[in-house]
XYZ file of C-alpha atoms in Angstrom:
568
model
C 78.483 0.111 -326.783
C 78.180 -2.953 -329.019
C 81.813 -3.519 -329.948
C 80.892 -5.745 -332.868
C 79.516 -2.546 -334.373
C 82.990 -0.992 -334.175
C 83.877 -3.347 -337.032
C 80.636 -2.884 -339.011
C 77.602 -1.000 -337.641
C 75.150 -3.643 -338.828
C 74.805 -7.004 -340.559
C 73.559 -5.143 -343.647
C 76.745 -3.085 -343.786
C 78.790 -6.269 -343.373
C 76.910 -7.946 -346.203
C 77.459 -4.897 -348.409
C 81.193 -5.015 -347.652
C 81.260 -8.732 -348.452
C 79.580 -8.142 -351.814
C 81.785 -5.137 -352.554
C 85.053 -6.908 -351.825
C 84.073 -9.918 -353.919
C 83.106 -7.667 -356.828
C 86.370 -5.734 -356.598
C 88.412 -8.904 -356.382
C 86.564 -10.442 -359.333
C 87.262 -7.354 -361.450
C 91.025 -7.549 -360.999
C 91.590 -10.080 -363.781
C 89.999 -7.773 -366.358
C 91.333 -4.563 -364.852
C 94.924 -5.820 -364.961
C 94.659 -8.241 -367.850
C 97.886 -6.815 -369.297
C 99.745 -7.222 -366.021
C 100.560 -5.097 -363.005
C 104.248 -4.303 -363.545
C 104.240 -2.615 -366.958
C 104.706 0.940 -365.604
C 105.193 2.610 -362.246
C 101.693 4.091 -362.470
C 100.035 0.732 -363.137
C 102.066 -0.956 -360.397
C 101.032 1.638 -357.820
C 97.403 1.413 -358.903
C 97.445 -2.365 -358.699
C 99.116 -2.521 -355.295
C 96.695 0.039 -353.901
C 93.772 -2.027 -355.174
C 95.123 -5.198 -353.588
C 95.826 -3.398 -350.322
C 92.315 -1.928 -350.103
C 90.740 -5.289 -350.909
C 92.771 -7.140 -348.276
C 92.010 -4.541 -345.614
C 88.309 -5.068 -346.234
C 88.701 -8.860 -346.338
C 90.274 -8.653 -342.895
C 87.369 -6.600 -341.541
C 84.805 -8.987 -343.049
C 86.563 -11.938 -341.423
C 86.920 -10.314 -338.006
C 83.222 -9.424 -337.941
C 82.288 -13.002 -338.833
C 84.605 -14.566 -336.277
C 83.780 -12.173 -333.439
C 80.058 -12.358 -334.127
C 80.130 -16.152 -333.951
C 82.206 -16.242 -330.762
C 79.744 -13.859 -329.140
C 76.716 -15.973 -330.083
C 77.749 -19.599 -330.510
C 74.181 -20.868 -330.819
C 73.151 -18.441 -333.558
C 72.746 -20.072 -336.946
C 73.047 -16.658 -338.602
C 76.355 -15.947 -336.856
C 77.643 -19.392 -337.832
C 76.740 -18.807 -341.475
C 78.384 -15.374 -341.503
C 81.575 -16.857 -340.062
C 81.545 -19.538 -342.757
C 80.939 -16.893 -345.448
C 83.834 -14.828 -344.086
C 86.163 -17.845 -344.274
C 85.034 -18.666 -347.805
C 85.482 -15.032 -348.795
C 89.101 -15.031 -347.620
C 89.848 -18.068 -349.794
C 87.956 -16.598 -352.769
C 89.884 -13.320 -352.657
C 93.175 -15.168 -352.332
C 92.329 -17.060 -355.515
C 91.418 -13.825 -357.332
C 94.685 -12.039 -356.534
C 96.881 -15.083 -357.138
C 97.739 -14.057 -360.707
C 98.972 -10.662 -359.527
C 101.074 -12.196 -356.776
C 102.567 -14.602 -359.304
C 103.640 -11.696 -361.490
C 105.055 -9.813 -358.496
C 107.029 -12.893 -357.422
C 109.335 -12.524 -360.438
C 109.465 -8.741 -360.613
C 113.012 -7.365 -360.502
C 113.549 -5.470 -357.250
C 116.008 -3.139 -358.950
C 113.336 -2.173 -361.459
C 110.903 -1.707 -358.573
C 113.356 0.745 -356.985
C 113.545 2.658 -360.277
C 109.744 2.793 -360.361
C 109.725 4.037 -356.754
C 111.898 6.982 -357.746
C 109.081 8.043 -360.104
C 106.239 7.129 -357.764
C 107.425 7.679 -354.198
C 104.313 6.037 -352.724
C 105.552 2.723 -354.078
C 108.305 2.613 -351.472
C 105.901 1.583 -348.725
C 105.048 -1.554 -350.676
C 108.634 -2.798 -350.919
C 108.499 -4.995 -347.751
C 105.337 -6.581 -349.142
C 107.003 -7.291 -352.475
C 110.008 -8.868 -350.756
C 107.710 -11.049 -348.627
C 105.677 -12.130 -351.661
C 108.818 -13.147 -353.494
C 110.129 -15.106 -350.509
C 106.847 -16.925 -349.905
C 105.843 -17.610 -353.488
C 109.265 -18.649 -354.666
C 109.246 -21.176 -351.833
C 105.729 -22.291 -352.798
C 106.574 -22.865 -356.461
C 104.188 -22.856 -359.414
C 100.774 -21.150 -359.306
C 99.035 -24.539 -359.092
C 101.154 -25.315 -356.032
C 100.324 -21.969 -354.463
C 96.613 -22.615 -354.943
C 96.989 -26.018 -353.300
C 98.779 -24.468 -350.324
C 95.985 -21.898 -349.900
C 93.364 -24.639 -350.018
C 95.256 -26.688 -347.436
C 95.383 -23.677 -345.118
C 91.585 -23.565 -345.148
C 91.472 -27.291 -344.385
C 93.768 -26.666 -341.415
C 91.304 -24.142 -339.999
C 88.578 -26.795 -340.129
C 90.694 -29.208 -338.090
C 91.222 -26.527 -335.444
C 87.529 -25.632 -335.318
C 86.591 -29.302 -334.959
C 89.058 -29.763 -332.088
C 87.750 -26.639 -330.334
C 84.172 -27.842 -330.801
C 85.027 -31.199 -329.221
C 86.734 -29.520 -326.304
C 84.420 -26.627 -325.528
C 81.026 -27.841 -326.731
C 81.044 -31.649 -326.701
C 83.196 -32.433 -323.649
C 81.441 -32.662 -320.290
C 82.720 -33.302 -316.789
C 81.064 -35.238 -313.992
C 80.086 -33.109 -310.993
C 81.940 -33.740 -307.736
C 81.052 -33.477 -304.073
C 82.834 -31.161 -301.690
C 83.607 -31.991 -298.059
C 80.088 -30.952 -297.028
C 78.399 -33.158 -299.592
C 77.466 -30.297 -301.928
C 77.491 -31.086 -305.639
C 79.987 -28.922 -307.513
C 80.029 -28.575 -311.312
C 83.373 -28.944 -313.053
C 83.915 -26.819 -316.151
C 86.727 -25.499 -318.314
C 86.228 -22.175 -316.599
C 86.472 -23.298 -312.960
C 88.629 -26.434 -312.784
C 91.819 -24.477 -312.033
C 90.266 -22.623 -309.109
C 88.776 -25.883 -307.805
C 92.221 -27.469 -307.962
C 93.485 -24.717 -305.672
C 91.377 -26.090 -302.814
C 93.511 -27.186 -299.813
C 91.513 -30.446 -299.467
C 93.521 -33.011 -301.470
C 90.697 -35.563 -301.557
C 88.409 -32.959 -303.105
C 91.122 -31.949 -305.568
C 91.583 -35.596 -306.551
C 87.875 -35.893 -307.344
C 88.065 -32.721 -309.455
C 91.206 -33.880 -311.285
C 89.668 -37.289 -311.994
C 86.505 -35.677 -313.345
C 88.467 -33.296 -315.537
C 90.911 -35.843 -316.953
C 88.134 -38.380 -317.538
C 86.261 -35.696 -319.442
C 89.272 -35.156 -321.680
C 89.244 -38.871 -322.501
C 85.695 -38.741 -323.898
C 86.718 -37.805 -327.433
C 90.387 -38.767 -327.245
C 90.295 -41.118 -330.236
C 88.425 -38.569 -332.360
C 90.905 -35.894 -331.295
C 93.782 -38.166 -332.350
C 92.220 -38.602 -335.794
C 91.879 -34.834 -336.160
C 95.470 -34.276 -335.045
C 96.733 -36.894 -337.497
C 94.845 -35.146 -340.273
C 96.165 -31.748 -339.266
C 99.784 -32.914 -339.167
C 99.344 -34.596 -342.553
C 98.095 -31.282 -343.912
C 101.127 -29.471 -342.442
C 103.518 -32.032 -343.937
C 101.886 -31.749 -347.351
C 102.160 -27.964 -347.172
C 105.857 -28.208 -346.319
C 106.466 -30.638 -349.188
C 104.655 -28.366 -351.649
C 106.919 -25.525 -350.541
C 110.029 -27.685 -350.973
C 110.802 -27.528 -347.251
C 112.124 -30.542 -345.378
C 109.604 -30.646 -342.528
C 106.559 -28.986 -341.014
C 108.866 -27.489 -338.364
C 111.071 -25.890 -341.003
C 107.963 -24.578 -342.769
C 106.670 -22.999 -339.554
C 109.984 -21.377 -338.707
C 110.238 -20.119 -342.299
C 106.773 -18.606 -341.790
C 107.938 -16.894 -338.584
C 111.276 -15.799 -340.096
C 113.076 -17.519 -337.214
C 115.980 -19.948 -337.490
C 115.228 -23.560 -336.481
C 118.281 -23.357 -334.192
C 116.279 -20.977 -331.948
C 113.770 -23.793 -331.349
C 116.555 -26.224 -330.494
C 118.226 -23.718 -328.160
C 114.948 -23.234 -326.265
C 114.486 -26.950 -325.602
C 118.119 -27.331 -324.537
C 117.839 -24.363 -322.160
C 114.628 -25.685 -320.591
C 116.080 -29.138 -320.001
C 119.274 -27.670 -318.575
C 117.265 -25.739 -315.958
C 114.817 -28.487 -314.963
C 116.485 -28.926 -311.562
C 115.137 -25.504 -310.567
C 111.627 -26.549 -311.616
C 111.977 -29.849 -309.744
C 112.911 -27.953 -306.584
C 109.542 -26.195 -306.570
C 107.756 -29.470 -307.327
C 109.435 -31.030 -304.285
C 107.944 -28.224 -302.196
C 104.517 -29.097 -303.598
C 105.008 -32.774 -302.867
C 106.046 -32.076 -299.285
C 102.978 -29.871 -298.835
C 100.767 -32.644 -300.230
C 102.363 -35.120 -297.803
C 102.503 -37.944 -300.349
C 105.098 -40.057 -302.082
C 103.850 -38.979 -305.487
C 102.762 -35.721 -307.092
C 99.626 -35.612 -309.223
C 97.749 -33.284 -311.551
C 95.564 -32.421 -308.562
C 98.587 -30.899 -306.798
C 99.837 -28.571 -309.539
C 97.489 -25.655 -308.924
C 97.610 -25.360 -305.145
C 99.192 -22.003 -304.247
C 102.784 -22.366 -303.062
C 102.052 -19.733 -300.409
C 98.880 -19.148 -298.424
C 96.471 -17.641 -300.909
C 95.419 -14.127 -299.992
C 92.128 -13.606 -301.718
C 91.817 -10.218 -303.340
C 89.322 -9.227 -305.969
C 89.702 -6.563 -308.624
C 86.538 -4.980 -309.932
C 86.523 -3.846 -313.537
C 87.141 -0.254 -312.448
C 89.977 -1.267 -310.119
C 91.549 -3.394 -312.848
C 91.745 -0.341 -315.098
C 93.349 1.705 -312.354
C 95.937 -0.969 -311.537
C 96.835 -1.402 -315.202
C 97.422 2.302 -315.730
C 99.496 2.599 -312.546
C 101.619 -0.421 -313.448
C 102.395 0.864 -316.929
C 103.442 4.385 -315.918
C 107.159 3.597 -316.490
C 106.316 2.847 -320.142
C 105.448 6.510 -320.709
C 102.425 8.747 -321.129
C 101.860 7.743 -324.753
C 101.658 4.077 -323.834
C 99.332 4.671 -320.885
C 97.054 6.782 -323.079
C 96.755 3.975 -325.626
C 96.109 1.497 -322.819
C 93.286 3.629 -321.452
C 91.802 3.863 -324.938
C 92.059 0.070 -325.395
C 90.130 -0.572 -322.162
C 87.021 0.816 -323.850
C 87.230 -1.935 -326.480
C 87.084 -4.985 -324.208
C 84.193 -7.452 -324.189
C 84.584 -8.963 -320.687
C 81.771 -11.546 -320.810
C 82.691 -14.057 -323.517
C 80.188 -16.966 -323.657
C 82.957 -19.584 -323.488
C 86.405 -19.678 -321.857
C 88.375 -17.879 -324.525
C 90.486 -14.811 -324.879
C 91.899 -13.137 -327.947
C 92.346 -9.738 -329.536
C 91.124 -8.975 -333.037
C 93.491 -7.314 -335.459
C 91.709 -5.289 -338.078
C 93.670 -2.565 -339.869
C 91.949 0.808 -339.685
C 89.703 -0.288 -336.817
C 90.378 -0.499 -333.113
C 91.419 -3.932 -331.795
C 88.674 -5.637 -329.769
C 89.511 -7.891 -326.796
C 87.212 -10.835 -326.086
C 87.586 -12.567 -322.706
C 85.773 -13.636 -319.548
C 86.649 -11.293 -316.678
C 86.096 -12.816 -313.211
C 87.373 -10.080 -310.821
C 90.379 -12.237 -309.885
C 94.107 -11.593 -310.137
C 94.246 -14.245 -312.863
C 91.647 -12.354 -314.905
C 93.491 -9.107 -314.279
C 96.680 -10.598 -315.723
C 94.808 -12.074 -318.697
C 93.346 -8.640 -319.339
C 96.836 -7.133 -319.138
C 98.093 -9.699 -321.658
C 95.346 -9.092 -324.208
C 95.567 -5.323 -323.832
C 99.297 -5.663 -324.484
C 98.351 -7.128 -327.850
C 95.819 -4.346 -328.413
C 98.295 -1.533 -327.710
C 100.861 -3.241 -329.943
C 98.375 -3.504 -332.811
C 97.243 0.078 -332.352
C 100.794 1.424 -332.456
C 101.800 -0.689 -335.450
C 98.609 0.036 -337.385
C 98.861 3.783 -336.977
C 102.609 3.873 -337.750
C 103.045 1.298 -340.512
C 101.336 0.817 -343.864
C 99.039 -2.200 -344.040
C 101.585 -4.664 -345.401
C 104.120 -3.850 -342.669
C 101.730 -3.543 -339.738
C 100.977 -7.047 -338.494
C 103.821 -8.017 -336.176
C 105.505 -11.423 -336.317
C 104.419 -13.878 -333.661
C 107.452 -13.600 -331.373
C 107.479 -9.788 -330.958
C 103.698 -9.966 -330.614
C 103.900 -12.332 -327.654
C 106.758 -10.352 -326.115
C 104.565 -7.240 -326.235
C 101.639 -8.934 -324.480
C 103.692 -10.809 -321.895
C 105.798 -7.780 -321.008
C 102.669 -5.900 -319.993
C 101.364 -8.943 -318.108
C 104.615 -9.309 -316.138
C 104.895 -5.562 -315.543
C 101.461 -5.650 -313.900
C 102.355 -8.684 -311.796
C 105.631 -7.143 -310.602
C 103.696 -3.953 -309.772
C 101.196 -5.953 -307.702
C 104.073 -7.590 -305.811
C 105.720 -4.235 -305.150
C 102.506 -2.577 -303.949
C 101.128 -5.511 -301.945
C 99.359 -4.390 -298.779
C 100.669 -7.153 -296.510
C 103.562 -9.615 -296.354
C 101.073 -12.426 -296.865
C 99.695 -10.843 -300.007
C 103.216 -10.269 -301.339
C 104.182 -13.897 -300.661
C 101.034 -15.071 -302.423
C 101.748 -12.907 -305.469
C 105.386 -14.024 -305.638
C 104.172 -17.617 -305.567
C 101.806 -16.791 -308.413
C 104.688 -15.277 -310.393
C 106.718 -18.410 -309.773
C 103.864 -20.596 -310.997
C 103.280 -18.429 -314.070
C 106.927 -18.661 -315.064
C 106.867 -22.413 -314.582
C 103.793 -22.723 -316.782
C 105.025 -20.327 -319.477
C 108.621 -21.550 -319.631
C 108.848 -25.155 -318.470
C 105.387 -26.461 -319.402
C 105.288 -24.656 -322.745
C 108.800 -25.882 -323.552
C 107.553 -29.394 -322.815
C 104.596 -28.849 -325.142
C 106.963 -27.546 -327.814
C 108.927 -30.796 -327.466
C 105.701 -32.818 -327.663
C 104.627 -31.005 -330.808
C 107.974 -31.504 -332.514
C 108.074 -35.171 -331.485
C 104.588 -35.917 -332.811
C 105.357 -34.264 -336.136
C 108.577 -36.295 -336.365
C 106.754 -39.558 -335.623
C 104.151 -38.785 -338.271
C 106.929 -38.026 -340.783
C 108.397 -41.462 -340.011
C 105.086 -43.028 -340.987
C 103.656 -43.738 -337.545
C 99.924 -43.375 -337.029
C 99.422 -41.109 -334.029
C 96.830 -43.151 -332.202
C 95.452 -42.039 -328.849
C 97.740 -44.598 -327.190
C 100.858 -43.352 -328.996
C 100.075 -39.728 -328.143
C 99.421 -40.499 -324.484
C 102.635 -42.546 -324.213
C 104.710 -39.736 -325.725
C 103.108 -37.137 -323.491
C 103.507 -39.257 -320.347
C 107.210 -39.723 -321.097
C 107.698 -35.963 -321.324
C 105.683 -35.428 -318.138
C 108.083 -37.776 -316.324
C 111.057 -35.812 -317.680
C 109.748 -32.335 -316.938
C 107.781 -33.000 -313.744
C 110.101 -35.634 -312.293
C 109.934 -39.397 -311.685
C 107.485 -39.112 -308.773
C 104.842 -37.386 -310.889
C 101.785 -39.524 -311.711
C 102.164 -38.950 -315.429
C 99.772 -41.655 -316.615
C 96.836 -39.993 -314.836
C 97.350 -36.811 -316.909
C 98.600 -38.466 -320.095
C 95.697 -37.076 -322.136
C 96.055 -33.502 -320.849
C 97.388 -32.359 -324.244
C 93.802 -32.474 -325.553
C 93.129 -29.066 -323.976
C 96.028 -27.458 -325.902
C 94.196 -26.067 -328.933
C 97.384 -24.342 -330.134
C 98.591 -27.751 -331.314
C 96.339 -27.014 -334.301
C 98.266 -23.792 -334.958
C 101.470 -25.375 -336.152
C 104.528 -24.627 -333.992
C 103.135 -21.607 -332.217
C 103.777 -22.955 -328.727
C 107.531 -22.349 -328.811
C 106.927 -18.604 -328.849
C 105.513 -18.564 -325.301
C 108.619 -19.691 -323.369
C 110.937 -17.507 -325.466
C 108.621 -14.518 -325.111
C 108.199 -15.196 -321.376
C 111.948 -15.002 -320.789
C 112.192 -11.802 -322.793
C 109.171 -10.314 -321.022
C 110.272 -10.874 -317.429
C 113.605 -9.183 -318.106
C 112.026 -6.326 -320.066
C 109.332 -5.712 -317.449
C 111.969 -5.283 -314.760
C 114.381 -3.220 -316.857
C 111.688 -0.862 -318.225
C 110.518 -0.211 -314.662
C 113.877 1.544 -314.270
C 113.556 3.417 -317.600
C 113.600 2.556 -321.264
C 109.984 2.634 -322.329
C 110.864 4.585 -325.484
C 112.662 1.648 -327.110
C 109.731 -0.623 -326.281
C 107.324 1.729 -328.079
C 109.728 1.835 -331.050
C 109.623 -1.938 -331.277
C 105.836 -2.028 -331.093
C 105.509 0.709 -333.684
C 107.778 -1.139 -336.122
C 105.155 -3.822 -336.836
C 106.680 -6.298 -339.286
C 109.003 -3.800 -340.970
C 111.970 -5.852 -339.718
C 112.676 -9.517 -339.045
C 111.626 -10.773 -335.569
C 115.196 -11.076 -334.272
C 115.961 -7.525 -335.426
C 112.766 -6.157 -333.871
C 113.657 -7.683 -330.512
C 117.165 -6.284 -330.763
C 115.551 -2.817 -330.536
C 114.811 -3.580 -326.867
C 118.076 -5.437 -326.293
C 116.732 -9.004 -326.561
C 118.845 -11.545 -328.461
C 116.899 -14.768 -329.082
C 119.993 -16.501 -330.470
C 121.963 -16.404 -327.198
C 121.704 -18.349 -323.929
C 121.899 -15.074 -321.986
C 118.182 -14.610 -322.671
C 117.380 -17.693 -320.599
C 120.096 -17.145 -318.001
C 118.802 -13.680 -317.085
C 115.195 -14.846 -316.894
C 116.084 -17.857 -314.745
C 117.882 -15.577 -312.276
C 114.636 -13.648 -311.840
C 112.765 -16.960 -311.498
C 115.120 -18.098 -308.716
C 114.674 -14.778 -306.890
C 110.992 -15.629 -306.461
C 111.695 -18.672 -304.268
């Protein structure tokens, strides 16, 4: 089954949808020349038109993006992706006048209209969101500028990804037997798990030198992206790009601060595991080449595609029959052979989510699959339960959904391990995953905030400045014996830095997920499904309260760190 065809059955059908949506969007100005809020009937008609147009815009975009990612060398796929991006901007411009009118519409009058036209009630969350966003954005000219800047931001991200995945190369290395081994984005982590430290050092040097190739160009792109984010914040009358991002996510800035404080307060636990690594390496210093060696003897076990499906369904049994059924359905919509190291799940209302990844029969691939299918099940539940404007979940609950499934699978593997050695290996993997998701991602969140602050102070973020800032944080998080300067450019591989202030969600979601995965194993899957089904019908903090997670309290981190310590 060609899963691209689950979005549109052919390029011709996609082109027809593109033409149709542009024609419908273009007709809005004449169709609603007298406004959209004059009567309840006109308001309902207008909102239904906008909803249908945006649903189709989403499908057009997903087809363009997925088609390009499946065939990176196809000029046709590249052009369709570009057309899809342009179409999204065009439609946004065409509906701007309606959104402007809605931004000042009296909510009390809307409620009166909804008493006459009951279908209007499902659009109330959308109206509230429009008023919040557009009142922050200001005049229509300002709103248009913000939309244009958002498109510019996508170009910065695409350029950075192109540099990393298509322009960056790594020198081959020799193994102990003199064989030449290629180093790639896809295999460097497994190569760095080799017990031979000299070999690992050659791999690490090759990889980090590769990241230096376009470091100055990357710094220029990052400067441009941050400038764009600062201009967007200023246009919206917000004090900083961080405040703008947290406003976007409907999360208080204090949550970001609490995360960083919690991570720093618990660094001694992280340093204890790093000391174990250093002792195993038998050196006075710890390097990048030592960070991926298993803390316990690695017990190699492969998981075929069929076995992966079985393990996933077994692991998720405590979440209930409904959840497992949706998981089984989602497995049929996975593309496991992505042409580049990438993984994501499409979200297209009215169509099944499609997972794109590279499956390698390893436990790491199994957990990546679990993560992405967690997103897919979440989207499926929200899309079938919520109307379009309340379906797409905020970023934090979205990551909690995916990570909870990932951790539930990992805990299941630990519990059902066939030997003590396999169990020790899996517990070490869990320890490493928590370190990466909580401590490293918290460090990256600090790096992102610091770079945005420096740019706001007028500093040019040169390659040297960025490397110095990153090295300083590496010393703090990984300890004074870590060879930070050797990995000072490692931030180049973090493409999420071009998705403003997204990184903070991973450590918060990780802490929520490890506690949820263990508690749901004892019962409570119903509340988890309720949260997933709620989409964006509530604020993120309120959604997480459904499953007993409070992101405003230190208890979230305390409970997760207790589980982390139990893995030692």
